[in-house]
JSON list of C-alpha atoms in Angstrom, two decimals:
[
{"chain": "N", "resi": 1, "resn": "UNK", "atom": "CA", "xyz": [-20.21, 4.54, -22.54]},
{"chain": "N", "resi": 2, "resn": "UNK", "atom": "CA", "xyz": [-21.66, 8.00, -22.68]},
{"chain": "N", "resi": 3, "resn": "UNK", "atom": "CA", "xyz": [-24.59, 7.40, -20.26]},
{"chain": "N", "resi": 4, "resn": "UNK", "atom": "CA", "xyz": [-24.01, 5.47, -16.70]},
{"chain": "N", "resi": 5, "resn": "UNK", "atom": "CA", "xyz": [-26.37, 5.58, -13.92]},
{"chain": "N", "resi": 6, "resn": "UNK", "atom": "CA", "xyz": [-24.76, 5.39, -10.30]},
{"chain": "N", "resi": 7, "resn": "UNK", "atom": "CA", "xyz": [-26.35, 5.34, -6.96]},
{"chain": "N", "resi": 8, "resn": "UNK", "atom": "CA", "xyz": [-26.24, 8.52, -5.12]},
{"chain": "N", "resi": 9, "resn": "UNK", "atom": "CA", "xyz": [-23.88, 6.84, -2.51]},
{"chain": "N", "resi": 10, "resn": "UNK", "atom": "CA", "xyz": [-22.55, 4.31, -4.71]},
{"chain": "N", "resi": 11, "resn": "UNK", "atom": "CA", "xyz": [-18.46, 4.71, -5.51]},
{"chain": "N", "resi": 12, "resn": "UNK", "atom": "CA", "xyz": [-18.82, 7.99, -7.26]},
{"chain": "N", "resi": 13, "resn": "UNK", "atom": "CA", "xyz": [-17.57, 11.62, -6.20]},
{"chain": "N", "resi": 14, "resn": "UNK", "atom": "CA", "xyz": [-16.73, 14.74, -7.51]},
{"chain": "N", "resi": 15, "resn": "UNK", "atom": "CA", "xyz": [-13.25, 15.70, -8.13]},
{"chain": "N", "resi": 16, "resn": "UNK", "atom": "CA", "xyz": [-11.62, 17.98, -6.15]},
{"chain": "N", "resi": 17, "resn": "UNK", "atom": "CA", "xyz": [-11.20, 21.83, -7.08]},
{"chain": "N", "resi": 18, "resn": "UNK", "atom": "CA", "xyz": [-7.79, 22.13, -8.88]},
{"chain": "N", "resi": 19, "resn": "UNK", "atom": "CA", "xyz": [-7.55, 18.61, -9.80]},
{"chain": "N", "resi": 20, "resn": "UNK", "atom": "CA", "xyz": [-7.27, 17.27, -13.85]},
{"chain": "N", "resi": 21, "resn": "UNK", "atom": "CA", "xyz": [-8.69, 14.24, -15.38]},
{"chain": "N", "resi": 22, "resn": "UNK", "atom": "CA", "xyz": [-5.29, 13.35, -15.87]},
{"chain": "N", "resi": 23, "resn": "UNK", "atom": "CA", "xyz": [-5.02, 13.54, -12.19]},
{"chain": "N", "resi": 24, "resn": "UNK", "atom": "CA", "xyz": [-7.80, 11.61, -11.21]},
{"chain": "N", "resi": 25, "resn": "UNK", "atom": "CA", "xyz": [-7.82, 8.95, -13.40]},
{"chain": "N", "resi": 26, "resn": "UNK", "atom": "CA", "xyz": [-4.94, 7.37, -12.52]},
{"chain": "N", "resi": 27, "resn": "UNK", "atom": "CA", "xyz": [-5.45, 8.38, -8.82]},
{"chain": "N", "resi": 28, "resn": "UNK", "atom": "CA", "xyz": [-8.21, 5.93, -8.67]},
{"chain": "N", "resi": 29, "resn": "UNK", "atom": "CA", "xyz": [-7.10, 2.54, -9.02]},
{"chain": "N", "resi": 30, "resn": "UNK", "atom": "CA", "xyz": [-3.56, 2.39, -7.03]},
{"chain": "N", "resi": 31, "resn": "UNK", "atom": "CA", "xyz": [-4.81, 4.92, -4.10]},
{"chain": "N", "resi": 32, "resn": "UNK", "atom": "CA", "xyz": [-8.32, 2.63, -3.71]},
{"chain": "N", "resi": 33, "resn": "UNK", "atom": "CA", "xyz": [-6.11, -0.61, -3.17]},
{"chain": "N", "resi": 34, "resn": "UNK", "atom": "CA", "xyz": [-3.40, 1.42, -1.24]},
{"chain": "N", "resi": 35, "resn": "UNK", "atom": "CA", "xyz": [-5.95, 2.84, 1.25]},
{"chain": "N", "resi": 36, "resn": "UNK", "atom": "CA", "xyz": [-7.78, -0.61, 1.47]},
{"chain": "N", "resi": 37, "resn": "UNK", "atom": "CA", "xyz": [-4.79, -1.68, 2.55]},
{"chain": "N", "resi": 38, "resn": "UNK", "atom": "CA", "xyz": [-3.68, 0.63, 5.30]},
{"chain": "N", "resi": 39, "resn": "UNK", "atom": "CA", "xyz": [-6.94, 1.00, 6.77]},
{"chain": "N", "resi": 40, "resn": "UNK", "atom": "CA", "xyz": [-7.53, -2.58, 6.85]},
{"chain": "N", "resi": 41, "resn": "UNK", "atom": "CA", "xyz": [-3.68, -2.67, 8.68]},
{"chain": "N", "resi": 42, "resn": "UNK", "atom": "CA", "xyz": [-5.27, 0.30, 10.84]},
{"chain": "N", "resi": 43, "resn": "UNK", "atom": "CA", "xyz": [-1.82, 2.26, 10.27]},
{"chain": "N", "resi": 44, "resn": "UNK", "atom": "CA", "xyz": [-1.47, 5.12, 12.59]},
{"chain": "N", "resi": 45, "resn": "UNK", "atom": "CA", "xyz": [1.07, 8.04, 12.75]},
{"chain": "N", "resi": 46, "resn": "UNK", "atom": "CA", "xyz": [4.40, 7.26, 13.98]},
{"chain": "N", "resi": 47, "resn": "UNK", "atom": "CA", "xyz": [3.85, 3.17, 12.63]},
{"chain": "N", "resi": 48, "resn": "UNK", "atom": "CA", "xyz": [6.53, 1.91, 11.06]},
{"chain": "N", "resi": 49, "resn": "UNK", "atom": "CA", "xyz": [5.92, 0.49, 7.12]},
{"chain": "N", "resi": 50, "resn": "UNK", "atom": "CA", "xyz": [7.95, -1.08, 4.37]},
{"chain": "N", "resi": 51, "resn": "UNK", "atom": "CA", "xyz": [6.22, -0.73, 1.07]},
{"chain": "N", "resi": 52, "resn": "UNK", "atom": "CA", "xyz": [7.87, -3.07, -1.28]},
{"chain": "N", "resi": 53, "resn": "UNK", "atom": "CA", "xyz": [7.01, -2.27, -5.04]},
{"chain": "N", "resi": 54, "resn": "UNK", "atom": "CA", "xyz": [6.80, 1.25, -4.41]},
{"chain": "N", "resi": 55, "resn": "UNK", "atom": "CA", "xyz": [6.95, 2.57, -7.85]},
{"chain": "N", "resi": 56, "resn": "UNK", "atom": "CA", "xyz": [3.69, 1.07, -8.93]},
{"chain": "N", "resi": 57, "resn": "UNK", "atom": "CA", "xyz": [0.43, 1.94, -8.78]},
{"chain": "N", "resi": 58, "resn": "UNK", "atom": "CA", "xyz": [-0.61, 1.07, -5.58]},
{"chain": "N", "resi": 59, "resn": "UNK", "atom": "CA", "xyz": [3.09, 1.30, -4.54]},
{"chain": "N", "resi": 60, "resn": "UNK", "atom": "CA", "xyz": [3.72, 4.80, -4.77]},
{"chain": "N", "resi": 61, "resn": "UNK", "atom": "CA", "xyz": [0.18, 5.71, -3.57]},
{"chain": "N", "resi": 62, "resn": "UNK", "atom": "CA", "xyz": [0.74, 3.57, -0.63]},
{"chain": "N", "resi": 63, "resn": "UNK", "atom": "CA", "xyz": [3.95, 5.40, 0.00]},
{"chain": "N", "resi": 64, "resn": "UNK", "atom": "CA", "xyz": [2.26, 9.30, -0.28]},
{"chain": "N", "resi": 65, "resn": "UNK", "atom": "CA", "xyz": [-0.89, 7.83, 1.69]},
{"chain": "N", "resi": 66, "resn": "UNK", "atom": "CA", "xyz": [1.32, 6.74, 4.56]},
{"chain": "N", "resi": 67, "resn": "UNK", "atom": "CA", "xyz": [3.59, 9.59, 5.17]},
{"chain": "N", "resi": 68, "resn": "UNK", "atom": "CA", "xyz": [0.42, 11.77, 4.93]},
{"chain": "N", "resi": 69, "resn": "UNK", "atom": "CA", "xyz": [-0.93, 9.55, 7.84]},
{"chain": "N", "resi": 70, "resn": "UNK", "atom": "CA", "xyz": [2.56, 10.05, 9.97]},
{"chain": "N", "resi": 71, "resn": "UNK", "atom": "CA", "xyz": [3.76, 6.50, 9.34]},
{"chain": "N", "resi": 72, "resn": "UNK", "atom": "CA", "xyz": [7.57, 5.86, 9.10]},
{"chain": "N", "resi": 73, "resn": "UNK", "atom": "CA", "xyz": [8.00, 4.63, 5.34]},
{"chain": "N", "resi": 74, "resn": "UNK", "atom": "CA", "xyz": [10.58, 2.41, 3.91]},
{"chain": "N", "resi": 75, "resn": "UNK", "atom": "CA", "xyz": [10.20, 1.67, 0.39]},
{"chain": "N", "resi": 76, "resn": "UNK", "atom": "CA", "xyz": [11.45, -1.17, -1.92]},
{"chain": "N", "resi": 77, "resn": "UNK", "atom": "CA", "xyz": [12.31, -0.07, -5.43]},
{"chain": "N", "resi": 78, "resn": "UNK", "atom": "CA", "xyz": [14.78, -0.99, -8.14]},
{"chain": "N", "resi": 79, "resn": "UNK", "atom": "CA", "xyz": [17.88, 1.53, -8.71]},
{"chain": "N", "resi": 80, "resn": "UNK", "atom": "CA", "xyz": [16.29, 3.08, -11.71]},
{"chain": "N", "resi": 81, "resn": "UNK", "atom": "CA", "xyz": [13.44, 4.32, -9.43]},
{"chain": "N", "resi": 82, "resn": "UNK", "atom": "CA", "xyz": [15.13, 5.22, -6.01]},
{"chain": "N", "resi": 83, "resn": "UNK", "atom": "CA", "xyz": [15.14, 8.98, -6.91]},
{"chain": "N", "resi": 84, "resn": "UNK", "atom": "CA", "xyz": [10.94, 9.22, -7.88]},
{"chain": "N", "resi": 85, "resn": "UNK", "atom": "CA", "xyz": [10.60, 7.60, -3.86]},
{"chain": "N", "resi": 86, "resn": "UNK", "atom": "CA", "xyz": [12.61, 9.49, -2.47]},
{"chain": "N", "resi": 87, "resn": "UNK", "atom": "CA", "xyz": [10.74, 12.52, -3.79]},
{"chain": "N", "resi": 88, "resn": "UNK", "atom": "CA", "xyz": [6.87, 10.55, -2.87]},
{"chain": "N", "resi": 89, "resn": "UNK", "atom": "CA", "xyz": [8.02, 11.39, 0.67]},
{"chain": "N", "resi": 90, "resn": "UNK", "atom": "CA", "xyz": [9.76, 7.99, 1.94]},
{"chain": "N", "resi": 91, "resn": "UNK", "atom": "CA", "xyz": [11.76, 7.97, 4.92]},
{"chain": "N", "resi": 92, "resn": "UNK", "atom": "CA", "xyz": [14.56, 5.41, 3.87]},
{"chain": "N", "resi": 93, "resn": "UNK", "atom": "CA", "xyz": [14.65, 3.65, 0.14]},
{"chain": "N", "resi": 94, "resn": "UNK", "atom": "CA", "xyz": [16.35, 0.03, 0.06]},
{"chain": "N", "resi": 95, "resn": "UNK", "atom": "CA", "xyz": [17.23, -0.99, -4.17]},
{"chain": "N", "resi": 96, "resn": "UNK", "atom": "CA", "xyz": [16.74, -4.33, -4.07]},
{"chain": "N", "resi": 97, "resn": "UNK", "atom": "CA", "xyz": [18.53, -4.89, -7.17]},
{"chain": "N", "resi": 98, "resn": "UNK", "atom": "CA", "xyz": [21.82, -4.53, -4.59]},
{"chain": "N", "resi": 99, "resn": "UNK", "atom": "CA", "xyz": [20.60, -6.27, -1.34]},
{"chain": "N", "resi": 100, "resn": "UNK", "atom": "CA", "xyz": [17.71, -8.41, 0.20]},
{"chain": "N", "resi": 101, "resn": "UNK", "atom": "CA", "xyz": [15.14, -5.76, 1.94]},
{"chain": "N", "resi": 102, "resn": "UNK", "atom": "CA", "xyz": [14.42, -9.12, 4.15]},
{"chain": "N", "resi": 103, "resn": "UNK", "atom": "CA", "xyz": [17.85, -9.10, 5.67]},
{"chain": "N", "resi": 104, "resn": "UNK", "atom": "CA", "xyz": [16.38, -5.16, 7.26]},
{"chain": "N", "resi": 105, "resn": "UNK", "atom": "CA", "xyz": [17.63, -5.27, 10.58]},
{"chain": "N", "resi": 106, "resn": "UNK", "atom": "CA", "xyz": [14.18, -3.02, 11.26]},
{"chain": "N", "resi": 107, "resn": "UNK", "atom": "CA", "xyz": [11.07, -4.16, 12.45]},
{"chain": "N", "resi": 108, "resn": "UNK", "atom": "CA", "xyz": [8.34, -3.12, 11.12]},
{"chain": "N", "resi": 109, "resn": "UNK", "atom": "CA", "xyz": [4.35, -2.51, 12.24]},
{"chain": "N", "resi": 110, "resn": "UNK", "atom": "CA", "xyz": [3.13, -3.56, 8.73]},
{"chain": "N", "resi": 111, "resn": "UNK", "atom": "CA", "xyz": [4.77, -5.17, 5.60]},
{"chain": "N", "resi": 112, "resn": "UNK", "atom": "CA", "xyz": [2.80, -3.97, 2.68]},
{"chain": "N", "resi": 113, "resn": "UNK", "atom": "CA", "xyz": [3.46, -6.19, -1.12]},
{"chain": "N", "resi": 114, "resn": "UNK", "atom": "CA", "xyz": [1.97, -4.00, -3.58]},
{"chain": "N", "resi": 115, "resn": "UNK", "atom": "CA", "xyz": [3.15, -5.79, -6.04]},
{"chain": "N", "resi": 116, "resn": "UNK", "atom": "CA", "xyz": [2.58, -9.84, -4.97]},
{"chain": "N", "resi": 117, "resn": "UNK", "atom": "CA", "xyz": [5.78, -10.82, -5.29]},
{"chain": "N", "resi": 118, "resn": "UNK", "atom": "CA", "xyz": [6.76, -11.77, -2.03]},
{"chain": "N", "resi": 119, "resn": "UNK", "atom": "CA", "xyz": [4.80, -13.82, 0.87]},
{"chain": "N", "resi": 120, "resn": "UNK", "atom": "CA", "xyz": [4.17, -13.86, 4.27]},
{"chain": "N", "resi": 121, "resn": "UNK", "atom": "CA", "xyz": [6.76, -16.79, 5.32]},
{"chain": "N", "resi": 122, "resn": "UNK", "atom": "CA", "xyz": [9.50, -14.20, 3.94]},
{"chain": "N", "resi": 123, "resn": "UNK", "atom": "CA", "xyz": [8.41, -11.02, 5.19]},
{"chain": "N", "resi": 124, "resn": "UNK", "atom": "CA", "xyz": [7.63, -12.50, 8.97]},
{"chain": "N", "resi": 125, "resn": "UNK", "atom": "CA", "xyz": [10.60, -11.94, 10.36]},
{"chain": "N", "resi": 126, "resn": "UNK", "atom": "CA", "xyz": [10.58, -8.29, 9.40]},
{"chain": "N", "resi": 127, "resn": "UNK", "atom": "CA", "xyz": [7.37, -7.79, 11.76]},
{"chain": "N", "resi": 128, "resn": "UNK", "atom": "CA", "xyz": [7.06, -6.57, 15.35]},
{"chain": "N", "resi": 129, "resn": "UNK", "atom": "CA", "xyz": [5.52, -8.94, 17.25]},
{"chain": "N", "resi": 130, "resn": "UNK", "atom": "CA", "xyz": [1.72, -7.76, 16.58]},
{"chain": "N", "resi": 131, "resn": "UNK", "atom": "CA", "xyz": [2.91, -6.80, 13.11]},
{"chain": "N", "resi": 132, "resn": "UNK", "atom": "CA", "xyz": [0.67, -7.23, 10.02]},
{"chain": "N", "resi": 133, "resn": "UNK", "atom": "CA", "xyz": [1.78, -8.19, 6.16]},
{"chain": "N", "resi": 134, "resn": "UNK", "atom": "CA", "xyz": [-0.72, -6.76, 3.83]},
{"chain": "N", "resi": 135, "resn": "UNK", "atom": "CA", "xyz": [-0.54, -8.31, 0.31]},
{"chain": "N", "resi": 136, "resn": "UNK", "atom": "CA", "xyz": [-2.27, -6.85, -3.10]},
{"chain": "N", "resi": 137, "resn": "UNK", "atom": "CA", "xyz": [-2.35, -9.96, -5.13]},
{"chain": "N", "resi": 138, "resn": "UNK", "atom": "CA", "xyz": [-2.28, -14.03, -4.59]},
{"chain": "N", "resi": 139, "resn": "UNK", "atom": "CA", "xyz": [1.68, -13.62, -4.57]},
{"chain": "N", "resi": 140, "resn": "UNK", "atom": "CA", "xyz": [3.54, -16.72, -5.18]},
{"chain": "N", "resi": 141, "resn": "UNK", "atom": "CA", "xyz": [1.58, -19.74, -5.77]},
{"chain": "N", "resi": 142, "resn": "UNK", "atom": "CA", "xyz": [-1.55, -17.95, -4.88]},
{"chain": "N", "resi": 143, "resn": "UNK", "atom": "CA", "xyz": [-0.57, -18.53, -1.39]},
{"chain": "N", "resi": 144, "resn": "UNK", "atom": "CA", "xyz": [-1.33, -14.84, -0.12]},
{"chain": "N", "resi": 145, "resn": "UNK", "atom": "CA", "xyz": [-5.26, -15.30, 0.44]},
{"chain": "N", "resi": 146, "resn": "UNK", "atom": "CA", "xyz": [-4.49, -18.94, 1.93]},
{"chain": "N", "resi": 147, "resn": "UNK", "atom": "CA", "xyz": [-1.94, -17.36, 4.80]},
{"chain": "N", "resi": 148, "resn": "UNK", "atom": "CA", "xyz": [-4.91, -14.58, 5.48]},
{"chain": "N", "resi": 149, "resn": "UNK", "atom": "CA", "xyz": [-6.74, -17.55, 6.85]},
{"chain": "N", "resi": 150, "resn": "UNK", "atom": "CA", "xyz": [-4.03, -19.02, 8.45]},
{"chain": "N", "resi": 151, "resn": "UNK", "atom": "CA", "xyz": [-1.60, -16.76, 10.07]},
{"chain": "N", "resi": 152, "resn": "UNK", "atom": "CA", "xyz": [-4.07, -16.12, 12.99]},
{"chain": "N", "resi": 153, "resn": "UNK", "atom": "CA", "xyz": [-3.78, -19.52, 14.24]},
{"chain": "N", "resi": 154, "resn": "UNK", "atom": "CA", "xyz": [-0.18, -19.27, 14.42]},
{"chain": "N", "resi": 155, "resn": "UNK", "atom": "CA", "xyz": [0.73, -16.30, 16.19]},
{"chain": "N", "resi": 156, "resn": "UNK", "atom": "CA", "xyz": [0.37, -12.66, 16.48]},
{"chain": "N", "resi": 157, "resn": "UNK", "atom": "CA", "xyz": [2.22, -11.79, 13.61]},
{"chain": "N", "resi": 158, "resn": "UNK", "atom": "CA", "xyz": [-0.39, -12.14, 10.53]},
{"chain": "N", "resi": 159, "resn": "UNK", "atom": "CA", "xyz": [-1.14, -12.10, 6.75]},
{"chain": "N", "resi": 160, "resn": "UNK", "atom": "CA", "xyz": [-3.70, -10.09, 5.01]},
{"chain": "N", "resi": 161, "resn": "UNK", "atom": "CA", "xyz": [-5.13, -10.47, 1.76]},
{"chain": "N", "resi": 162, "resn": "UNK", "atom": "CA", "xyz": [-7.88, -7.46, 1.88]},
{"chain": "N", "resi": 163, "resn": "UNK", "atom": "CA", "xyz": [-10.25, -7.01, -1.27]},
{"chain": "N", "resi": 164, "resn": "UNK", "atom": "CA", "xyz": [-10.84, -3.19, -2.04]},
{"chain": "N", "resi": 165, "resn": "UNK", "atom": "CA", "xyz": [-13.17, -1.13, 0.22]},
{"chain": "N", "resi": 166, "resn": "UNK", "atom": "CA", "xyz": [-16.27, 0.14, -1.98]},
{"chain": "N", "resi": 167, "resn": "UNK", "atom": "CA", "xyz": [-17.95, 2.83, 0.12]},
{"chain": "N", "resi": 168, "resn": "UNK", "atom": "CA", "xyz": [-18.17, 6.75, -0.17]},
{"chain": "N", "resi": 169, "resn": "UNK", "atom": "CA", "xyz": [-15.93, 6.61, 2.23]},
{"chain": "N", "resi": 170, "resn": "UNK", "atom": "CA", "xyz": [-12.97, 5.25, 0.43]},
{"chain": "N", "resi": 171, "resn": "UNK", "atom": "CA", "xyz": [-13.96, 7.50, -2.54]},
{"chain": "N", "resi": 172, "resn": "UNK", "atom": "CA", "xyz": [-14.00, 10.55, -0.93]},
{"chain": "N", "resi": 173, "resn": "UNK", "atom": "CA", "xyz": [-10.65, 9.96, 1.03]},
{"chain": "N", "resi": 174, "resn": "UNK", "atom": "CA", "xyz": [-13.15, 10.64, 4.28]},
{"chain": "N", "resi": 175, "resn": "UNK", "atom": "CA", "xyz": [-12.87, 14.23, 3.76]},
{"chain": "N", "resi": 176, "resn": "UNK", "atom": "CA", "xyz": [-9.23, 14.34, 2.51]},
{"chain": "N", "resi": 177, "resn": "UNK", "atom": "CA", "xyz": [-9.51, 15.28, -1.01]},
{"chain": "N", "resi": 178, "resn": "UNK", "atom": "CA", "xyz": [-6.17, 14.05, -2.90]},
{"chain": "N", "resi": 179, "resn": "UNK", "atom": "CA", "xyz": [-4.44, 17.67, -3.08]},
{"chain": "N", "resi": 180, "resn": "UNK", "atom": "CA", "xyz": [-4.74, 18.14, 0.69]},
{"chain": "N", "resi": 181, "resn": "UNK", "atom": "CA", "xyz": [-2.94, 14.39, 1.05]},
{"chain": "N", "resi": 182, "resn": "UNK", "atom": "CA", "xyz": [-0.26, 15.81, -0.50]},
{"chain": "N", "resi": 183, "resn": "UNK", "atom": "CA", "xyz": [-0.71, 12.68, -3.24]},
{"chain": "N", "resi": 184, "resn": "UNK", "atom": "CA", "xyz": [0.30, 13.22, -6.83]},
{"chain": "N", "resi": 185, "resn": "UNK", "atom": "CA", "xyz": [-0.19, 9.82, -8.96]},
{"chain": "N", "resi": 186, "resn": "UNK", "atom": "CA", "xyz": [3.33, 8.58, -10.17]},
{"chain": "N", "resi": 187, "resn": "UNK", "atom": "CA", "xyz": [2.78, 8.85, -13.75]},
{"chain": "N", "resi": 188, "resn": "UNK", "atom": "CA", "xyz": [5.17, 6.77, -16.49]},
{"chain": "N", "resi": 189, "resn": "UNK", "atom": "CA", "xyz": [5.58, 9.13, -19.45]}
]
């Protein structure tokens, strides 16, 4: 469409100086979901966070978005990708293609699945005791959105299944426009 009309504080902003459309437009989708997620964990510098399925998406922008916060980032990739997140910024990289990032002797603040493709019941034992698994999709048998329910009944450690923010806030970073986040979408050529 040529012609939309948006509400002046509707989900719309402009892009930041020195920015591309070819920027921006994938910048949209995976940093929205990756934000919604870490604010929703409330992530704060010096947290520790595994990002499994960090090559994605919401993955890699997950990755940038935390080590721009201060959190302590290990990410989850296959072999063929452990270079590209190693350059996103994270602190450690674990190939899963050549061992089981559960079996991580370190605990961690927040799990985050970006991808779905893990659950709750396998990540717990990788959380602190207050520690918080963040999921992007259903994950195995749709279970993800069930355990958000559940896990508070059953501990401190919990599950959460959080739908995308859809305020000005989220779309304007709250003041930190992408270049200053130091985030630079992963693109696949």
């Amino acid at each position: 469409a040529e012609l939309l009309t948006v509400s002046a504080d509707g989900m719309v902003a402009a892009m930041p100086p020195g920015t591309t459309f070819a920027q921006m437009a994938p910048a949209t989708e995976g940093a929205h979901y990756a934000l919604s997620m870490i604010r929703r964990a409330k992530v704060a510098a010096g947290d520790d966070v595994c990002v499994y399925g960090a090559t994605g998406a919401i993955g890699s922008a997950a990755v940038q978005l935390l080590k721009a916060r201060g959190a302590v980032v290990t990410a989850v990739c296959a072999t063929a990708h452990v270079d590209l997140v190693e350059r996103l910024g994270a602190d450690l990289v674990i190939d899963y293609t050549s061992e089981d990032f559960t079996a991580d002797v370190q605990a961690y603040d927040v799990v985050i699945d970006a991808v779905g493709k893990t659950s709750f019941g396998r990540c717990r034992r990788m959380l602190k005791p207050d520690g918080i698994y963040v999921s992007s999709e259903l994950g195995p048998l749709s279970m993800n959105p069930l355990l958000a329910l559940l896990t508070p009944a059953f501990g401190r450690r919990r599950g959460q299944f959080p739908p995308p923010l859809g305020d000005q806030a989220m779309v304007r970073g709250r003041g930190e426009p992408i270049p200053a986040r130091g985030f630079t979408p992963a693109l696949d050529t």
